[in-house]
XYZ file of C-alpha atoms in Angstrom:
93
model
C -116.193 -152.134 -250.138
C -116.781 -155.798 -249.428
C -114.404 -156.488 -246.580
C -110.773 -155.988 -245.786
C -108.617 -157.475 -248.529
C -105.096 -158.780 -248.054
C -102.534 -155.966 -248.068
C -105.089 -153.299 -248.970
C -105.550 -150.141 -246.916
C -109.027 -148.664 -246.775
C -109.258 -144.938 -247.456
C -111.294 -142.534 -245.378
C -113.409 -141.807 -248.458
C -114.202 -145.507 -248.867
C -115.110 -145.790 -245.195
C -117.350 -142.718 -245.303
C -119.130 -143.868 -248.464
C -119.702 -147.324 -246.980
C -120.926 -145.882 -243.650
C -123.372 -143.601 -245.443
C -124.711 -146.586 -247.391
C -125.155 -148.613 -244.190
C -126.842 -145.744 -242.328
C -129.157 -145.121 -245.289
C -130.001 -148.829 -245.342
C -130.932 -148.866 -241.649
C -132.919 -145.639 -241.952
C -134.615 -146.857 -245.149
C -133.748 -143.597 -246.882
C -131.756 -142.734 -250.028
C -128.031 -142.442 -249.380
C -128.086 -138.988 -250.984
C -130.155 -137.735 -248.048
C -127.466 -138.655 -245.510
C -125.272 -135.709 -244.502
C -122.058 -136.943 -242.864
C -122.033 -133.900 -240.559
C -125.528 -134.469 -239.112
C -125.926 -136.316 -235.815
C -127.069 -139.907 -236.228
C -129.431 -139.332 -233.309
C -130.974 -136.449 -235.256
C -131.724 -138.883 -238.078
C -133.488 -141.099 -235.577
C -131.128 -144.065 -235.869
C -132.456 -146.578 -233.363
C -130.104 -148.233 -230.891
C -130.681 -151.692 -232.361
C -129.439 -150.402 -235.726
C -126.507 -148.609 -234.120
C -125.549 -151.920 -232.524
C -125.918 -153.691 -235.892
C -123.777 -151.002 -237.530
C -121.006 -151.719 -235.027
C -121.158 -155.376 -236.071
C -120.990 -154.326 -239.725
C -117.919 -152.216 -238.939
C -116.190 -155.132 -237.247
C -116.981 -157.424 -240.189
C -115.886 -154.981 -242.890
C -112.851 -153.337 -241.329
C -111.597 -156.076 -239.047
C -111.535 -153.787 -236.014
C -113.293 -154.346 -232.715
C -115.530 -151.464 -231.650
C -117.635 -150.874 -228.571
C -121.410 -150.985 -229.104
C -121.636 -147.369 -227.908
C -119.196 -146.078 -230.534
C -121.906 -144.800 -232.869
C -123.352 -142.600 -230.111
C -119.948 -141.548 -228.775
C -118.804 -140.049 -232.090
C -122.330 -139.151 -233.281
C -121.802 -138.333 -236.994
C -120.703 -140.295 -240.045
C -117.828 -137.825 -240.519
C -116.528 -138.283 -236.963
C -117.031 -142.036 -237.158
C -115.055 -142.091 -240.412
C -112.092 -140.285 -238.845
C -112.137 -142.620 -235.857
C -112.372 -145.774 -237.974
C -109.741 -144.636 -240.464
C -107.373 -144.194 -237.525
C -108.141 -147.669 -236.209
C -107.789 -149.228 -239.656
C -104.433 -147.501 -240.186
C -103.121 -149.141 -237.007
C -103.919 -152.633 -238.301
C -101.043 -154.623 -239.751
C -101.263 -155.427 -243.438
C -102.664 -158.919 -243.805
């Protein structure tokens, strides 16, 4: 997933896969070791990376998110559900 394309809806599966890749990148760990049901705090995701992830989300999905979002929802799975809902509300561009 390289950004929101004109007229294309992003699936929850695409969002989850992309989030897991980003989290793995920030944690410097293989993506296969990221469980979407495990708390990001449990993985030791630092706040600076959580903030950067929020910026990544805004860039990729075209939605504005609060910097605390990653901690508020706490898992990749919950974040995926939240973001899929936000993305579904966006008009097709």
